[in-house]
Amino acid sequence: MSGYNTGGRLIPRELVEDDASTEALVGAIRSIASRAIMSGVAFNVSHAVSAPDEVAANPYFRKTIFSAVVGAPIDYTDWAANQATQNSMTLDLLPALNSITPNGGVYLNEAGYQAPDFARTFYGGHYKRLLAIKQKYDPDGILYAKTAVGSESWEQRLDGRLCTV
């Protein structure tokens, strides 16, 4: 979704394996879709690579049936409105999916920048290894993105400056 504030959640196959879980998923989707734009991308990568622990993708992908994405248009003239929208996604809309996918994950490119516990939800059990690789090839931490591996070593000040923690 280009031009949108986004947030998302990977939805595991197990949520469509029994009636109660399916009803919880449908209820969460209806609740969110009644208040925001929502899309999903279905896929099956459970056997996509022979050695899943040798790739950077969150291991949660292997059990995912689709990636749910929530979006709201960006207002390029009103930063406060954009922040309020992102807060609503993070604090009001996505918890409906988070609650039925405990210890779940998100797809990095469609996740909100305020996603709680980004290291676990974006990278899963691979985070420590990815951090070691980043420290080896970028020991000064020059390569930065808000939710990228190693970003917890930085703090963005209100004036936009990045400072080490």
XYZ file of N, CA and C in Angstrom:
495
model
N 0.839 -1.175 0.000
C 0.000 0.000 0.000
C 0.885 1.239 0.000
N 0.967 1.883 -1.102
C 1.762 3.095 -1.213
C 0.907 4.289 -0.809
N 1.521 5.226 -0.083
C 0.773 6.400 0.352
C -0.130 6.134 1.539
N 0.159 5.075 2.268
C -0.661 4.697 3.417
C 0.203 4.469 4.648
N -0.340 4.805 5.805
C 0.203 4.316 7.063
C -0.237 2.858 7.132
N 0.667 1.981 7.512
C 0.303 0.568 7.531
C 0.646 -0.098 8.854
N 0.034 -1.209 9.039
C 0.306 -2.101 10.149
C -0.136 -3.481 9.700
N 0.353 -4.519 10.330
C -0.043 -5.838 9.873
C 0.211 -6.932 10.882
N -0.133 -8.132 10.472
C 0.069 -9.314 11.300
C 0.066 -10.543 10.401
N 0.969 -11.473 10.663
C 0.964 -12.753 9.967
C -0.068 -13.647 10.641
N -0.938 -14.240 9.846
C -2.027 -15.065 10.370
C -1.668 -16.539 10.163
N -1.549 -17.297 11.261
C -1.139 -18.701 11.144
C -2.282 -19.595 10.658
N -1.917 -20.686 9.986
C -2.899 -21.652 9.481
C -3.818 -22.176 10.576
N -3.287 -22.305 11.771
C -4.080 -22.894 12.855
C -5.354 -22.104 13.161
N -5.408 -20.837 12.749
C -6.617 -20.042 12.994
C -7.770 -20.396 12.072
N -7.549 -21.252 11.096
C -8.655 -21.673 10.230
C -8.872 -23.183 10.321
N -8.350 -23.798 11.372
C -8.458 -25.249 11.511
C -9.622 -25.700 12.379
N -10.248 -24.775 13.107
C -11.430 -25.137 13.884
C -12.393 -23.947 13.892
N -13.645 -24.231 14.179
C -14.684 -23.203 14.094
C -14.453 -22.033 15.051
N -14.054 -22.308 16.279
C -13.879 -21.229 17.262
C -12.770 -20.272 16.843
N -11.641 -20.813 16.386
C -10.532 -19.960 15.948
C -10.899 -19.174 14.702
N -11.601 -19.837 13.779
C -12.024 -19.158 12.553
C -12.984 -18.019 12.879
N -13.907 -18.252 13.801
C -14.842 -17.196 14.205
C -14.110 -16.016 14.839
N -13.108 -16.298 15.644
C -12.316 -15.225 16.258
C -11.592 -14.411 15.180
N -11.033 -15.088 14.188
C -10.345 -14.410 13.093
C -11.313 -13.559 12.280
N -12.438 -14.125 11.907
C -13.442 -13.381 11.130
C -13.946 -12.182 11.926
N -14.147 -12.350 13.218
C -14.585 -11.236 14.059
C -13.564 -10.117 14.091
N -12.301 -10.470 14.213
C -11.235 -9.458 14.235
C -11.166 -8.722 12.896
N -11.247 -9.477 11.805
C -11.198 -8.861 10.473
C -12.383 -7.926 10.269
N -13.581 -8.358 10.644
C -14.769 -7.495 10.491
C -14.634 -6.222 11.306
N -14.153 -6.357 12.513
C -13.980 -5.180 13.374
C -13.006 -4.184 12.756
N -11.877 -4.674 12.285
C -10.862 -3.797 11.696
C -11.356 -3.213 10.378
N -11.911 -4.056 9.515
C -12.332 -3.605 8.183
C -13.477 -2.603 8.239
N -14.202 -2.567 9.340
C -15.284 -1.581 9.466
C -14.739 -0.191 9.798
N -13.437 -0.124 10.161
C -12.847 1.156 10.567
C -11.616 1.561 9.762
N -11.120 0.677 8.898
C -9.903 0.985 8.125
C -9.883 0.127 6.872
N -8.989 0.447 5.978
C -8.773 -0.375 4.783
C -7.953 -1.588 5.208
N -8.334 -2.753 4.705
C -7.623 -3.972 5.069
C -7.428 -4.825 3.827
N -6.259 -5.422 3.726
C -5.996 -6.355 2.628
C -5.224 -7.538 3.183
N -5.071 -8.526 2.358
C -4.312 -9.694 2.775
C -3.655 -10.348 1.583
N -2.521 -10.966 1.824
C -1.810 -11.702 0.793
C -1.646 -13.125 1.296
N -2.218 -14.073 0.569
C -2.132 -15.476 0.968
C -0.898 -16.119 0.350
N -0.273 -17.018 1.092
C 0.888 -17.737 0.586
C 1.121 -18.977 1.410
N 1.925 -19.857 0.875
C 2.326 -21.068 1.590
C 3.834 -21.222 1.404
N 4.582 -20.849 2.414
C 6.038 -20.980 2.355
C 6.537 -22.003 3.375
N 5.634 -22.896 3.776
C 6.013 -23.866 4.806
C 7.174 -24.755 4.375
N 7.321 -24.967 3.080
C 8.416 -25.809 2.584
C 9.198 -25.088 1.487
N 9.254 -23.771 1.549
C 9.857 -22.975 0.477
C 11.372 -23.094 0.412
N 12.006 -23.316 1.531
C 13.464 -23.470 1.541
C 13.817 -24.734 2.311
N 14.930 -25.342 1.936
C 15.309 -26.600 2.582
C 15.864 -26.403 3.988
N 16.413 -25.212 4.271
C 16.997 -24.941 5.589
C 16.462 -23.602 6.109
N 15.240 -23.589 6.670
C 14.628 -22.332 7.089
C 15.444 -21.521 8.087
N 16.278 -22.152 8.861
C 17.083 -21.412 9.827
C 18.296 -20.738 9.187
N 18.503 -20.970 7.911
C 19.634 -20.364 7.206
C 19.235 -19.115 6.419
N 17.975 -18.710 6.524
C 17.515 -17.493 5.852
C 17.089 -16.481 6.912
N 17.010 -15.218 6.527
C 16.705 -14.157 7.488
C 15.221 -14.041 7.813
N 14.354 -14.591 6.982
C 12.913 -14.431 7.184
C 12.477 -14.966 8.547
N 11.549 -14.266 9.165
C 10.989 -14.670 10.442
C 10.479 -16.107 10.339
N 10.887 -16.999 11.244
C 10.425 -18.391 11.200
C 8.901 -18.519 11.255
N 8.215 -17.498 11.782
C 6.750 -17.526 11.855
C 6.119 -17.611 10.463
N 6.838 -17.180 9.441
C 6.346 -17.285 8.066
C 5.963 -18.713 7.716
N 6.699 -19.686 8.234
C 6.473 -21.085 7.871
C 5.095 -21.582 8.262
N 4.482 -20.959 9.257
C 3.156 -21.407 9.701
C 2.043 -20.454 9.277
N 2.377 -19.485 8.420
C 1.439 -18.436 8.042
C 0.617 -18.816 6.816
N -0.672 -18.489 6.876
C -1.551 -18.698 5.724
C -1.748 -17.398 4.947
N -1.730 -16.259 5.652
C -1.769 -14.984 4.944
C -1.252 -13.858 5.829
N -0.861 -12.797 5.163
C -0.413 -11.589 5.847
C -1.548 -10.579 5.788
N -2.051 -10.188 6.947
C -3.118 -9.187 7.031
C -2.476 -7.809 7.129
N -2.952 -6.879 6.301
C -2.398 -5.531 6.281
C -3.533 -4.534 6.479
N -3.324 -3.607 7.414
C -4.284 -2.541 7.701
C -3.665 -1.246 7.212
N -4.474 -0.407 6.581
C -3.925 0.838 6.071
C -4.881 2.003 6.188
N -4.305 3.175 6.267
C -5.065 4.430 6.252
C -4.255 5.437 5.448
N -4.901 6.217 4.595
C -4.167 7.158 3.743
C -3.321 8.146 4.546
N -2.156 8.441 4.002
C -1.294 9.461 4.591
C -1.818 10.830 4.194
N -1.867 11.731 5.135
C -2.219 13.122 4.852
C -0.908 13.895 4.812
N -0.468 14.234 3.629
C 0.845 14.866 3.470
C 0.891 16.299 3.981
N -0.239 16.816 4.442
C -0.265 18.185 4.961
C -0.509 18.245 6.462
N -0.693 17.086 7.113
C -1.055 17.106 8.536
C -0.345 15.976 9.290
N 0.852 16.270 9.818
C 1.635 15.274 10.560
C 0.874 14.756 11.775
N 0.196 15.641 12.498
C -0.532 15.227 13.702
C -1.620 14.200 13.358
N -2.311 14.406 12.247
C -3.347 13.452 11.832
C -2.718 12.103 11.492
N -1.567 12.116 10.830
C -0.888 10.860 10.506
C -0.469 10.116 11.771
N 0.051 10.847 12.736
C 0.464 10.220 13.991
C -0.735 9.634 14.723
N -1.849 10.354 14.719
C -3.072 9.851 15.361
C -3.561 8.579 14.662
N -3.483 8.563 13.340
C -3.888 7.375 12.582
C -2.990 6.192 12.912
N -1.683 6.421 12.943
C -0.761 5.333 13.258
C -0.975 4.841 14.686
N -1.209 5.757 15.611
C -1.504 5.364 16.990
C -2.769 4.516 17.049
N -3.788 4.891 16.284
C -5.032 4.124 16.258
C -4.784 2.708 15.743
N -3.983 2.583 14.690
C -3.665 1.248 14.177
C -2.935 0.417 15.225
N -1.924 1.023 15.840
C -1.090 0.304 16.798
C -1.848 -0.039 18.077
N -2.654 0.898 18.559
C -3.283 0.742 19.877
C -4.727 0.264 19.850
N -5.435 0.492 18.725
C -6.861 0.147 18.679
C -7.196 -0.986 17.706
N -6.647 -0.930 16.496
C -7.034 -1.897 15.470
C -6.255 -3.205 15.540
N -4.933 -3.131 15.500
C -4.121 -4.348 15.442
C -4.194 -5.238 16.683
N -4.474 -4.699 17.873
C -4.608 -5.603 19.013
C -5.666 -6.700 18.822
N -6.654 -6.464 17.960
C -7.647 -7.512 17.683
C -6.978 -8.727 17.031
N -6.004 -8.492 16.159
C -5.266 -9.608 15.553
C -4.178 -10.127 16.482
N -3.509 -9.212 17.180
C -2.443 -9.629 18.099
C -2.974 -10.577 19.167
N -4.187 -10.321 19.642
C -4.739 -11.137 20.732
C -5.023 -12.570 20.311
N -5.288 -12.794 19.034
C -5.562 -14.167 18.574
C -4.335 -14.820 17.932
N -3.226 -14.081 17.912
C -1.956 -14.627 17.387
C -0.837 -14.363 18.392
N -0.967 -14.876 19.616
C 0.075 -14.615 20.614
C 1.430 -15.137 20.131
N 2.472 -14.401 20.447
C 3.833 -14.738 19.999
C 3.938 -14.769 18.482
N 3.060 -14.030 17.816
C 3.020 -14.016 16.360
C 4.079 -13.124 15.754
N 3.899 -12.875 14.466
C 4.869 -12.075 13.747
C 4.206 -11.132 12.768
N 5.031 -10.324 12.147
C 4.568 -9.410 11.111
C 5.567 -9.456 9.956
N 5.089 -9.072 8.785
C 5.949 -8.962 7.625
C 6.538 -7.561 7.641
N 7.841 -7.469 7.680
C 8.555 -6.211 7.866
C 8.076 -5.102 6.938
N 7.860 -5.374 5.669
C 7.498 -4.332 4.716
C 6.081 -3.807 4.891
N 5.252 -4.509 5.650
C 3.864 -4.087 5.819
C 3.516 -3.846 7.281
N 4.519 -3.737 8.101
C 4.300 -3.557 9.532
C 4.337 -2.082 9.887
N 3.688 -1.751 10.976
C 3.743 -0.383 11.471
C 5.067 -0.114 12.162
N 5.545 1.104 12.031
C 6.835 1.434 12.643
C 6.755 1.479 14.160
N 5.559 1.469 14.709
C 5.394 1.463 16.164
C 5.115 0.059 16.712
N 5.253 -0.956 15.889
C 4.933 -2.316 16.328
C 5.666 -2.640 17.623
N 4.924 -3.081 18.631
C 5.586 -3.418 19.895
C 6.508 -4.633 19.715
N 7.617 -4.622 20.427
C 8.561 -5.736 20.424
C 8.979 -6.111 18.995
N 9.412 -5.089 18.222
C 9.707 -5.301 16.805
C 10.747 -6.393 16.574
N 11.728 -6.527 17.430
C 12.780 -7.523 17.197
C 12.181 -8.925 17.118
N 11.287 -9.250 18.016
C 10.666 -10.578 18.009
C 9.628 -10.697 16.904
N 8.741 -9.690 16.766
C 7.663 -9.827 15.791
C 8.140 -9.710 14.347
N 9.193 -8.951 14.085
C 9.692 -8.820 12.714
C 10.663 -9.941 12.343
N 11.528 -10.328 13.272
C 12.636 -11.237 12.943
C 12.572 -12.588 13.651
N 11.723 -12.719 14.654
C 11.592 -13.978 15.367
C 12.887 -14.427 16.006
N 13.075 -15.722 16.053
C 14.260 -16.302 16.675
C 15.558 -16.028 15.941
N 15.490 -15.404 14.786
C 16.697 -15.098 14.019
C 17.360 -13.787 14.439
N 16.728 -13.020 15.319
C 17.232 -11.676 15.600
C 18.670 -11.661 16.128
N 18.990 -12.506 17.071
C 20.345 -12.486 17.647
C 21.405 -12.753 16.585
N 21.145 -13.718 15.710
C 22.106 -14.029 14.648
C 22.212 -12.867 13.663
N 21.081 -12.256 13.320
C 21.096 -11.113 12.405
C 21.835 -9.923 13.024
N 21.666 -9.731 14.327
C 22.370 -8.647 15.004
C 23.884 -8.885 14.975
N 24.299 -10.121 15.175
C 25.735 -10.438 15.117
C 26.289 -10.165 13.713
N 25.533 -10.509 12.685
C 25.958 -10.237 11.308
C 26.046 -8.731 11.078
N 25.039 -7.983 11.538
C 25.061 -6.531 11.374
C 26.277 -5.931 12.080
N 26.557 -6.371 13.294
C 27.689 -5.832 14.040
C 29.017 -6.160 13.358
N 29.076 -7.281 12.666
C 30.301 -7.658 11.954
C 30.521 -6.744 10.743
N 29.472 -6.517 9.951
C 29.621 -5.771 8.704
C 29.336 -4.279 8.827
N 28.703 -3.866 9.919
C 28.400 -2.441 10.154
C 28.703 -2.118 11.618
N 29.971 -2.264 12.032
C 30.322 -2.105 13.446
C 30.033 -0.705 13.994
N 29.979 0.294 13.135
C 29.689 1.658 13.599
C 28.202 1.980 13.560
N 27.386 1.039 13.100
C 25.942 1.245 13.070
C 25.504 2.355 12.137
N 26.187 2.509 11.022
C 25.862 3.576 10.081
C 24.544 3.316 9.360
N 24.263 2.058 9.023
C 23.029 1.716 8.320
C 21.889 1.641 9.339
N 20.888 2.482 9.147
C 19.827 2.608 10.140
C 18.458 2.654 9.469
N 17.510 2.026 10.098
C 16.079 2.181 9.811
C 15.373 1.974 11.143
N 14.252 2.594 11.321
C 13.569 2.623 12.622
C 13.366 1.235 13.234
N 13.020 0.252 12.426
C 12.763 -1.092 12.962
C 13.724 -2.123 12.382
N 14.874 -1.677 11.931
C 15.871 -2.600 11.383
C 16.687 -3.237 12.508
N 17.349 -4.309 12.163
C 18.233 -4.970 13.116
C 19.253 -3.951 13.626
N 19.382 -3.865 14.938
C 20.334 -2.951 15.559
C 19.795 -1.568 15.852
N 18.572 -1.272 15.451
C 18.046 0.086 15.639
C 17.813 0.437 17.103
N 17.766 -0.560 17.953
C 17.578 -0.262 19.377
C 18.791 0.454 19.970
N 19.882 0.522 19.218
C 21.074 1.253 19.669
C 20.978 2.745 19.379
N 19.886 3.157 18.748
C 19.697 4.548 18.361
C 18.413 5.102 18.951
N 18.393 6.413 19.089
C 17.205 7.109 19.569
C 16.963 8.294 18.635
N 15.739 8.421 18.171
C 15.412 9.571 17.334
C 14.824 10.661 18.219
N 15.461 11.793 18.234
C 15.012 12.931 19.046
C 13.838 13.624 18.369
N 13.137 14.461 19.097
C 11.993 15.177 18.556
C 12.364 16.048 17.355
N 13.597 16.535 17.326
C 14.034 17.374 16.190
C 14.493 16.533 14.995
N 14.367 15.189 15.101
C 14.735 14.302 14.002
C 16.143 13.753 14.061
N 16.997 14.298 14.937
C 18.382 13.832 15.043
C 18.432 12.410 15.584
N 19.371 11.618 15.061
C 19.625 10.280 15.572
C 20.815 10.329 16.516
N 20.653 9.749 17.671
C 21.723 9.727 18.664
C 21.854 8.309 19.193
N 23.069 7.904 19.505
C 23.254 6.583 20.085
C 22.702 6.575 21.498
N 22.219 5.422 21.890
C 21.626 5.271 23.227
C 22.715 4.973 24.226
